[in-house]
PDB file of C-alpha atoms in Angstrom:
ATOM      1  CA  UNK A   1       0.091   0.040  -0.043  1.00  0.00           C
ATOM      2  CA  UNK A   2       0.990   3.593  -0.634  1.00  0.00           C
ATOM      3  CA  UNK A   3       0.259   5.546   2.352  1.00  0.00           C
ATOM      4  CA  UNK A   4       0.038   9.412   2.361  1.00  0.00           C
ATOM      5  CA  UNK A   5      -0.311  11.261   5.575  1.00  0.00           C
ATOM      6  CA  UNK A   6      -2.207  14.360   3.994  1.00  0.00           C
ATOM      7  CA  UNK A   7      -1.301  16.789   6.777  1.00  0.00           C
ATOM      8  CA  UNK A   8      -2.194  19.671   4.669  1.00  0.00           C
ATOM      9  CA  UNK A   9      -5.905  18.656   4.709  1.00  0.00           C
ATOM     10  CA  UNK A  10      -6.255  19.798   8.409  1.00  0.00           C
ATOM     11  CA  UNK A  11      -5.911  23.348   7.027  1.00  0.00           C
ATOM     12  CA  UNK A  12      -8.219  22.561   4.020  1.00  0.00           C
ATOM     13  CA  UNK A  13     -10.940  20.114   5.444  1.00  0.00           C
ATOM     14  CA  UNK A  14     -10.481  20.570   9.277  1.00  0.00           C
ATOM     15  CA  UNK A  15      -9.619  16.990   9.989  1.00  0.00           C
ATOM     16  CA  UNK A  16      -6.836  14.508   9.881  1.00  0.00           C
ATOM     17  CA  UNK A  17      -6.677  12.752   6.580  1.00  0.00           C
ATOM     18  CA  UNK A  18      -4.882   9.674   5.282  1.00  0.00           C
ATOM     19  CA  UNK A  19      -4.915   8.685   1.500  1.00  0.00           C
ATOM     20  CA  UNK A  20      -4.177   5.032   0.690  1.00  0.00           C
ATOM     21  CA  UNK A  21      -3.539   3.520  -2.690  1.00  0.00           C
ATOM     22  CA  UNK A  22      -3.918  -0.215  -3.082  1.00  0.00           C
ATOM     23  CA  UNK A  23      -0.907  -1.481  -5.147  1.00  0.00           C
ATOM     24  CA  UNK A  24      -0.483  -4.520  -7.376  1.00  0.00           C
ATOM     25  CA  UNK A  25       1.615  -6.193  -4.526  1.00  0.00           C
ATOM     26  CA  UNK A  26      -1.418  -6.033  -2.252  1.00  0.00           C
ATOM     27  CA  UNK A  27      -3.214  -8.513  -4.485  1.00  0.00           C
ATOM     28  CA  UNK A  28      -1.158 -11.277  -2.808  1.00  0.00           C
ATOM     29  CA  UNK A  29      -2.944 -10.559   0.436  1.00  0.00           C
ATOM     30  CA  UNK A  30      -6.399 -11.813   1.645  1.00  0.00           C
ATOM     31  CA  UNK A  31      -9.281  -9.522   1.747  1.00  0.00           C
ATOM     32  CA  UNK A  32      -9.458  -9.771   5.402  1.00  0.00           C
ATOM     33  CA  UNK A  33      -5.481  -8.910   5.620  1.00  0.00           C
ATOM     34  CA  UNK A  34      -6.012  -5.867   3.351  1.00  0.00           C
ATOM     35  CA  UNK A  35      -8.823  -4.558   5.610  1.00  0.00           C
ATOM     36  CA  UNK A  36      -6.917  -5.173   8.848  1.00  0.00           C
ATOM     37  CA  UNK A  37      -3.932  -3.169   7.367  1.00  0.00           C
ATOM     38  CA  UNK A  38      -6.216  -0.260   6.315  1.00  0.00           C
ATOM     39  CA  UNK A  39      -7.657  -0.092   9.844  1.00  0.00           C
ATOM     40  CA  UNK A  40      -4.092  -0.286  11.310  1.00  0.00           C
ATOM     41  CA  UNK A  41      -3.038   2.713   9.081  1.00  0.00           C
ATOM     42  CA  UNK A  42      -6.261   4.714   9.963  1.00  0.00           C
ATOM     43  CA  UNK A  43      -5.446   4.454  13.692  1.00  0.00           C
ATOM     44  CA  UNK A  44      -1.789   4.978  13.218  1.00  0.00           C
ATOM     45  CA  UNK A  45      -2.470   8.371  11.628  1.00  0.00           C
ATOM     46  CA  UNK A  46      -5.558   9.247  13.867  1.00  0.00           C
ATOM     47  CA  UNK A  47      -7.537   9.929  10.671  1.00  0.00           C
ATOM     48  CA  UNK A  48     -11.050  11.139  10.676  1.00  0.00           C
ATOM     49  CA  UNK A  49     -11.295  11.197   6.892  1.00  0.00           C
ATOM     50  CA  UNK A  50      -9.969   8.378   4.783  1.00  0.00           C
ATOM     51  CA  UNK A  51      -9.488   8.147   0.920  1.00  0.00           C
ATOM     52  CA  UNK A  52      -8.558   4.736  -0.544  1.00  0.00           C
ATOM     53  CA  UNK A  53      -7.854   4.239  -4.188  1.00  0.00           C
ATOM     54  CA  UNK A  54      -8.215   0.928  -5.941  1.00  0.00           C
ATOM     55  CA  UNK A  55      -7.575  -0.039  -9.592  1.00  0.00           C
ATOM     56  CA  UNK A  56     -10.873  -0.828 -11.104  1.00  0.00           C
ATOM     57  CA  UNK A  57      -9.602  -4.179 -12.221  1.00  0.00           C
ATOM     58  CA  UNK A  58      -9.410  -5.275  -8.529  1.00  0.00           C
ATOM     59  CA  UNK A  59     -13.271  -5.561  -8.305  1.00  0.00           C
ATOM     60  CA  UNK A  60     -12.949  -7.951  -5.437  1.00  0.00           C
ATOM     61  CA  UNK A  61     -11.283  -5.326  -3.300  1.00  0.00           C
ATOM     62  CA  UNK A  62     -13.674  -2.604  -4.385  1.00  0.00           C
ATOM     63  CA  UNK A  63     -16.669  -4.720  -3.429  1.00  0.00           C
ATOM     64  CA  UNK A  64     -15.187  -5.635  -0.035  1.00  0.00           C
ATOM     65  CA  UNK A  65     -14.627  -1.945   0.705  1.00  0.00           C
ATOM     66  CA  UNK A  66     -18.135  -1.236   0.086  1.00  0.00           C
ATOM     67  CA  UNK A  67     -19.073  -3.831   2.790  1.00  0.00           C
ATOM     68  CA  UNK A  68     -16.658  -2.127   5.013  1.00  0.00           C
ATOM     69  CA  UNK A  69     -18.615   1.017   4.818  1.00  0.00           C
ATOM     70  CA  UNK A  70     -16.478   2.911   2.395  1.00  0.00           C
ATOM     71  CA  UNK A  71     -18.354   5.055  -0.224  1.00  0.00           C
ATOM     72  CA  UNK A  72     -17.500   5.101  -3.874  1.00  0.00           C
ATOM     73  CA  UNK A  73     -17.537   8.861  -4.700  1.00  0.00           C
ATOM     74  CA  UNK A  74     -15.287   9.072  -7.851  1.00  0.00           C
ATOM     75  CA  UNK A  75     -13.452   7.233 -10.622  1.00  0.00           C
ATOM     76  CA  UNK A  76     -10.289   8.676 -11.562  1.00  0.00           C
ATOM     77  CA  UNK A  77      -8.461   8.139 -15.032  1.00  0.00           C
ATOM     78  CA  UNK A  78      -4.743   8.242 -15.060  1.00  0.00           C
ATOM     79  CA  UNK A  79      -3.689   9.800 -18.420  1.00  0.00           C
ATOM     80  CA  UNK A  80      -0.625   9.972 -20.377  1.00  0.00           C
ATOM     81  CA  UNK A  81       0.469  12.033 -23.425  1.00  0.00           C
ATOM     82  CA  UNK A  82       3.522  11.834 -25.532  1.00  0.00           C
ATOM     83  CA  UNK A  83       5.383  14.655 -27.193  1.00  0.00           C
ATOM     84  CA  UNK A  84       4.433  13.156 -30.484  1.00  0.00           C
ATOM     85  CA  UNK A  85       0.882  13.091 -29.779  1.00  0.00           C
ATOM     86  CA  UNK A  86       0.913  16.672 -28.415  1.00  0.00           C
ATOM     87  CA  UNK A  87       2.541  17.852 -31.640  1.00  0.00           C
ATOM     88  CA  UNK A  88      -0.034  16.105 -33.740  1.00  0.00           C
ATOM     89  CA  UNK A  89      -2.982  17.645 -31.709  1.00  0.00           C
ATOM     90  CA  UNK A  90      -1.492  21.121 -31.960  1.00  0.00           C
ATOM     91  CA  UNK A  91      -1.205  20.619 -35.721  1.00  0.00           C
ATOM     92  CA  UNK A  92      -4.670  19.317 -36.029  1.00  0.00           C
ATOM     93  CA  UNK A  93      -6.401  22.035 -34.015  1.00  0.00           C
ATOM     94  CA  UNK A  94      -4.254  24.977 -35.040  1.00  0.00           C
ATOM     95  CA  UNK A  95      -6.804  26.229 -37.754  1.00  0.00           C
ATOM     96  CA  UNK A  96      -9.518  26.461 -35.164  1.00  0.00           C
ATOM     97  CA  UNK A  97      -7.655  28.159 -32.081  1.00  0.00           C
ATOM     98  CA  UNK A  98      -6.003  31.053 -33.506  1.00  0.00           C
ATOM     99  CA  UNK A  99      -5.168  33.534 -30.741  1.00  0.00           C
ATOM    100  CA  UNK A 100      -4.646  30.907 -28.042  1.00  0.00           C
ATOM    101  CA  UNK A 101      -1.423  31.267 -25.976  1.00  0.00           C
ATOM    102  CA  UNK A 102      -0.126  31.202 -22.482  1.00  0.00           C
ATOM    103  CA  UNK A 103       2.076  33.311 -20.205  1.00  0.00           C
ATOM    104  CA  UNK A 104       3.630  32.822 -16.635  1.00  0.00           C
ATOM    105  CA  UNK A 105       1.571  34.305 -14.019  1.00  0.00           C
ATOM    106  CA  UNK A 106       2.737  37.519 -12.190  1.00  0.00           C
ATOM    107  CA  UNK A 107       2.122  37.688  -8.371  1.00  0.00           C
ATOM    108  CA  UNK A 108      -0.983  39.844  -9.217  1.00  0.00           C
ATOM    109  CA  UNK A 109      -2.141  37.136 -11.521  1.00  0.00           C
ATOM    110  CA  UNK A 110      -1.811  34.426  -8.872  1.00  0.00           C
ATOM    111  CA  UNK A 111      -4.047  36.589  -6.557  1.00  0.00           C
ATOM    112  CA  UNK A 112      -6.504  36.945  -9.418  1.00  0.00           C
ATOM    113  CA  UNK A 113      -6.626  33.093 -10.098  1.00  0.00           C
ATOM    114  CA  UNK A 114      -7.097  32.471  -6.433  1.00  0.00           C
ATOM    115  CA  UNK A 115     -10.058  34.759  -6.388  1.00  0.00           C
ATOM    116  CA  UNK A 116     -11.575  33.134  -9.402  1.00  0.00           C
ATOM    117  CA  UNK A 117     -11.147  29.659  -8.026  1.00  0.00           C
ATOM    118  CA  UNK A 118     -12.813  30.784  -4.821  1.00  0.00           C
ATOM    119  CA  UNK A 119     -15.848  31.748  -6.906  1.00  0.00           C
ATOM    120  CA  UNK A 120     -16.549  27.931  -7.383  1.00  0.00           C
ATOM    121  CA  UNK A 121     -14.802  26.888 -10.471  1.00  0.00           C
ATOM    122  CA  UNK A 122     -14.553  23.226  -9.342  1.00  0.00           C
ATOM    123  CA  UNK A 123     -17.922  21.330  -8.722  1.00  0.00           C
ATOM    124  CA  UNK A 124     -17.493  17.753  -9.674  1.00  0.00           C
ATOM    125  CA  UNK A 125     -14.483  16.333  -7.571  1.00  0.00           C
ATOM    126  CA  UNK A 126     -14.756  14.241  -4.358  1.00  0.00           C
ATOM    127  CA  UNK A 127     -14.690  17.101  -2.149  1.00  0.00           C
ATOM    128  CA  UNK A 128     -17.321  19.121  -3.834  1.00  0.00           C
ATOM    129  CA  UNK A 129     -19.502  16.159  -4.005  1.00  0.00           C
ATOM    130  CA  UNK A 130     -19.166  15.270  -0.521  1.00  0.00           C
ATOM    131  CA  UNK A 131     -22.036  16.688   1.720  1.00  0.00           C
ATOM    132  CA  UNK A 132     -19.660  17.000   4.652  1.00  0.00           C
ATOM    133  CA  UNK A 133     -17.465  19.357   2.648  1.00  0.00           C
ATOM    134  CA  UNK A 134     -19.124  20.928  -0.344  1.00  0.00           C
ATOM    135  CA  UNK A 135     -18.068  23.299  -3.236  1.00  0.00           C
ATOM    136  CA  UNK A 136     -16.985  26.170  -1.128  1.00  0.00           C
ATOM    137  CA  UNK A 137     -14.434  23.944   0.774  1.00  0.00           C
ATOM    138  CA  UNK A 138     -13.433  22.109  -2.445  1.00  0.00           C
ATOM    139  CA  UNK A 139     -12.448  25.414  -4.144  1.00  0.00           C
ATOM    140  CA  UNK A 140     -10.757  26.837  -0.895  1.00  0.00           C
ATOM    141  CA  UNK A 141      -8.642  23.642  -1.052  1.00  0.00           C
ATOM    142  CA  UNK A 142      -7.769  24.167  -4.743  1.00  0.00           C
ATOM    143  CA  UNK A 143      -6.845  27.762  -3.938  1.00  0.00           C
ATOM    144  CA  UNK A 144      -4.507  26.744  -1.135  1.00  0.00           C
ATOM    145  CA  UNK A 145      -3.071  24.116  -3.456  1.00  0.00           C
ATOM    146  CA  UNK A 146      -2.163  26.674  -6.023  1.00  0.00           C
ATOM    147  CA  UNK A 147      -0.537  28.855  -3.374  1.00  0.00           C
ATOM    148  CA  UNK A 148       1.385  26.018  -1.930  1.00  0.00           C
ATOM    149  CA  UNK A 149       2.780  25.027  -5.483  1.00  0.00           C
ATOM    150  CA  UNK A 150       3.750  28.575  -6.383  1.00  0.00           C
ATOM    151  CA  UNK A 151       5.534  28.877  -3.095  1.00  0.00           C
ATOM    152  CA  UNK A 152       7.567  25.833  -3.727  1.00  0.00           C
ATOM    153  CA  UNK A 153       8.529  27.150  -7.237  1.00  0.00           C
ATOM    154  CA  UNK A 154       6.018  25.581  -9.560  1.00  0.00           C
ATOM    155  CA  UNK A 155       5.035  27.951 -12.392  1.00  0.00           C
ATOM    156  CA  UNK A 156       1.427  28.926 -12.602  1.00  0.00           C
ATOM    157  CA  UNK A 157       0.339  29.712 -16.150  1.00  0.00           C
ATOM    158  CA  UNK A 158      -2.442  31.718 -17.599  1.00  0.00           C
ATOM    159  CA  UNK A 159      -4.167  30.326 -20.689  1.00  0.00           C
ATOM    160  CA  UNK A 160      -4.957  33.328 -22.923  1.00  0.00           C
ATOM    161  CA  UNK A 161      -7.216  33.979 -25.860  1.00  0.00           C
ATOM    162  CA  UNK A 162      -6.278  37.046 -27.941  1.00  0.00           C
ATOM    163  CA  UNK A 163      -4.133  37.999 -24.854  1.00  0.00           C
ATOM    164  CA  UNK A 164      -7.034  37.974 -22.417  1.00  0.00           C
ATOM    165  CA  UNK A 165      -6.859  35.298 -19.731  1.00  0.00           C
ATOM    166  CA  UNK A 166      -9.391  32.619 -19.957  1.00  0.00           C
ATOM    167  CA  UNK A 167      -8.141  30.221 -17.376  1.00  0.00           C
ATOM    168  CA  UNK A 168      -4.951  28.623 -15.813  1.00  0.00           C
ATOM    169  CA  UNK A 169      -2.831  25.605 -15.630  1.00  0.00           C
ATOM    170  CA  UNK A 170      -0.009  24.102 -13.577  1.00  0.00           C
ATOM    171  CA  UNK A 171       2.424  21.628 -15.065  1.00  0.00           C
ATOM    172  CA  UNK A 172       5.071  20.371 -12.653  1.00  0.00           C
ATOM    173  CA  UNK A 173       8.464  19.364 -14.293  1.00  0.00           C
ATOM    174  CA  UNK A 174       9.795  16.101 -13.303  1.00  0.00           C
ATOM    175  CA  UNK A 175      12.933  14.126 -14.299  1.00  0.00           C
ATOM    176  CA  UNK A 176      13.736  12.730 -17.709  1.00  0.00           C
ATOM    177  CA  UNK A 177      11.501  15.107 -19.637  1.00  0.00           C
ATOM    178  CA  UNK A 178       8.325  14.226 -17.740  1.00  0.00           C
ATOM    179  CA  UNK A 179       5.746  16.653 -16.738  1.00  0.00           C
ATOM    180  CA  UNK A 180       2.905  16.178 -14.411  1.00  0.00           C
ATOM    181  CA  UNK A 181      -0.213  18.036 -15.143  1.00  0.00           C
ATOM    182  CA  UNK A 182      -1.520  18.970 -11.710  1.00  0.00           C
ATOM    183  CA  UNK A 183      -4.446  21.381 -12.321  1.00  0.00           C
ATOM    184  CA  UNK A 184      -6.528  23.215 -14.933  1.00  0.00           C
ATOM    185  CA  UNK A 185      -9.290  25.593 -14.608  1.00  0.00           C
ATOM    186  CA  UNK A 186     -11.556  27.720 -16.657  1.00  0.00           C
ATOM    187  CA  UNK A 187     -12.629  31.006 -15.154  1.00  0.00           C
ATOM    188  CA  UNK A 188     -16.380  31.575 -14.513  1.00  0.00           C
ATOM    189  CA  UNK A 189     -16.814  34.691 -16.567  1.00  0.00           C
ATOM    190  CA  UNK A 190     -19.526  34.093 -19.082  1.00  0.00           C
ATOM    191  CA  UNK A 191     -17.450  35.496 -21.956  1.00  0.00           C
ATOM    192  CA  UNK A 192     -15.090  32.484 -21.711  1.00  0.00           C
ATOM    193  CA  UNK A 193     -17.627  29.652 -21.265  1.00  0.00           C
ATOM    194  CA  UNK A 194     -17.161  27.075 -23.921  1.00  0.00           C
ATOM    195  CA  UNK A 195     -13.395  27.866 -24.138  1.00  0.00           C
ATOM    196  CA  UNK A 196     -12.465  24.734 -22.030  1.00  0.00           C
ATOM    197  CA  UNK A 197     -10.925  22.933 -24.898  1.00  0.00           C
ATOM    198  CA  UNK A 198      -8.473  25.771 -25.445  1.00  0.00           C
ATOM    199  CA  UNK A 199      -6.733  25.009 -22.081  1.00  0.00           C
ATOM    200  CA  UNK A 200      -5.410  21.779 -23.329  1.00  0.00           C
ATOM    201  CA  UNK A 201      -4.060  23.493 -26.404  1.00  0.00           C
ATOM    202  CA  UNK A 202      -2.310  26.112 -24.353  1.00  0.00           C
ATOM    203  CA  UNK A 203      -0.872  23.516 -21.934  1.00  0.00           C
ATOM    204  CA  UNK A 204       0.492  21.529 -24.803  1.00  0.00           C
ATOM    205  CA  UNK A 205       2.172  24.604 -26.167  1.00  0.00           C
ATOM    206  CA  UNK A 206       3.911  25.144 -22.911  1.00  0.00           C
ATOM    207  CA  UNK A 207       4.974  21.340 -22.714  1.00  0.00           C
ATOM    208  CA  UNK A 208       6.510  21.585 -26.018  1.00  0.00           C
ATOM    209  CA  UNK A 209       8.169  24.926 -25.715  1.00  0.00           C
ATOM    210  CA  UNK A 210      10.015  23.701 -22.678  1.00  0.00           C
ATOM    211  CA  UNK A 211      11.131  20.400 -24.268  1.00  0.00           C
ATOM    212  CA  UNK A 212       9.163  17.990 -22.153  1.00  0.00           C
ATOM    213  CA  UNK A 213       8.654  14.422 -23.498  1.00  0.00           C
ATOM    214  CA  UNK A 214       5.602  13.075 -21.636  1.00  0.00           C
ATOM    215  CA  UNK A 215       2.738  14.599 -19.892  1.00  0.00           C
ATOM    216  CA  UNK A 216       1.082  12.622 -17.172  1.00  0.00           C
ATOM    217  CA  UNK A 217      -1.876  13.430 -14.927  1.00  0.00           C
ATOM    218  CA  UNK A 218      -5.228  12.461 -13.301  1.00  0.00           C
ATOM    219  CA  UNK A 219      -8.762  13.464 -14.123  1.00  0.00           C
ATOM    220  CA  UNK A 220     -12.052  12.845 -12.367  1.00  0.00           C
ATOM    221  CA  UNK A 221     -14.486  10.918 -14.536  1.00  0.00           C
ATOM    222  CA  UNK A 222     -17.153  12.733 -12.813  1.00  0.00           C
ATOM    223  CA  UNK A 223     -16.699  15.474 -15.419  1.00  0.00           C
ATOM    224  CA  UNK A 224     -17.252  13.714 -18.806  1.00  0.00           C
ATOM    225  CA  UNK A 225     -16.752  16.862 -20.771  1.00  0.00           C
ATOM    226  CA  UNK A 226     -13.221  17.366 -19.563  1.00  0.00           C
ATOM    227  CA  UNK A 227     -12.561  13.547 -20.194  1.00  0.00           C
ATOM    228  CA  UNK A 228     -13.715  13.939 -23.704  1.00  0.00           C
ATOM    229  CA  UNK A 229     -11.614  17.019 -24.366  1.00  0.00           C
ATOM    230  CA  UNK A 230      -8.435  15.358 -23.087  1.00  0.00           C
ATOM    231  CA  UNK A 231      -9.126  12.305 -25.337  1.00  0.00           C
ATOM    232  CA  UNK A 232      -9.816  14.488 -28.371  1.00  0.00           C
ATOM    233  CA  UNK A 233      -6.431  16.058 -27.709  1.00  0.00           C
ATOM    234  CA  UNK A 234      -4.621  12.748 -27.663  1.00  0.00           C
ATOM    235  CA  UNK A 235      -4.371  11.749 -24.065  1.00  0.00           C
ATOM    236  CA  UNK A 236      -4.636   8.063 -23.457  1.00  0.00           C
ATOM    237  CA  UNK A 237      -5.973   6.574 -20.336  1.00  0.00           C
ATOM    238  CA  UNK A 238      -3.640   4.100 -18.755  1.00  0.00           C
ATOM    239  CA  UNK A 239      -5.694   2.935 -15.738  1.00  0.00           C
ATOM    240  CA  UNK A 240      -8.776   3.670 -13.781  1.00  0.00           C
ATOM    241  CA  UNK A 241      -9.008   4.092 -10.072  1.00  0.00           C
ATOM    242  CA  UNK A 242     -12.100   3.743  -7.985  1.00  0.00           C
ATOM    243  CA  UNK A 243     -11.835   6.401  -5.238  1.00  0.00           C
ATOM    244  CA  UNK A 244     -13.472   5.455  -1.863  1.00  0.00           C
ATOM    245  CA  UNK A 245     -13.978   7.665   1.102  1.00  0.00           C
ATOM    246  CA  UNK A 246     -14.890   7.168   4.767  1.00  0.00           C
ATOM    247  CA  UNK A 247     -15.670   9.481   7.545  1.00  0.00           C
ATOM    248  CA  UNK A 248     -15.041   8.509  11.051  1.00  0.00           C
TER     249      UNK A 248
END
């Protein structure tokens, strides 16, 4: 199991949180042993909110978790995009997206993005859909995440159309030419509604301009429109994760 003591969630959610991913090696264990180990980790972290991610192929574990009072709240797609696929997508969509670009955010831009996020950009993730949290807390959590990433040196980019900001994205550079797509958001202004597909185009431009080889990231299947956009732009889903939660 991969165990993450999500200490930052005390600030965001007001409770101790542990995030656990069931790994391939766990398949060798019995279902009883997996549940016992989960309970041990929950106690060790004194967690009041538990998130467990399970590959959708491991249906026996997913079924058992539901019997153990875990609630399925989300399916997460893990996507991958190669440089070649990004180049092909930019070439294919170029005639339809003239005027799309990006720029690194200034400190003033960061403040603006945080204000926009707090208006309620994100409405379909597990926090927004959870009645114990909701949309306001979900977007405060994303705003804090953006500020944390900027503080650690990750570049926040504005996606632009005819030089006007329409949204933002954060791509974290990693080793060997890999980049992790952390977060993308379209502003709520009615003037930019329907521009969601342009965010991928701007993000791919940034990826190629900085010599990145592979883009990796996760997306919630709760938002099928975003999933469709990623697929249209060449992203390939490598695996699906059932996301379970439990409040204690």
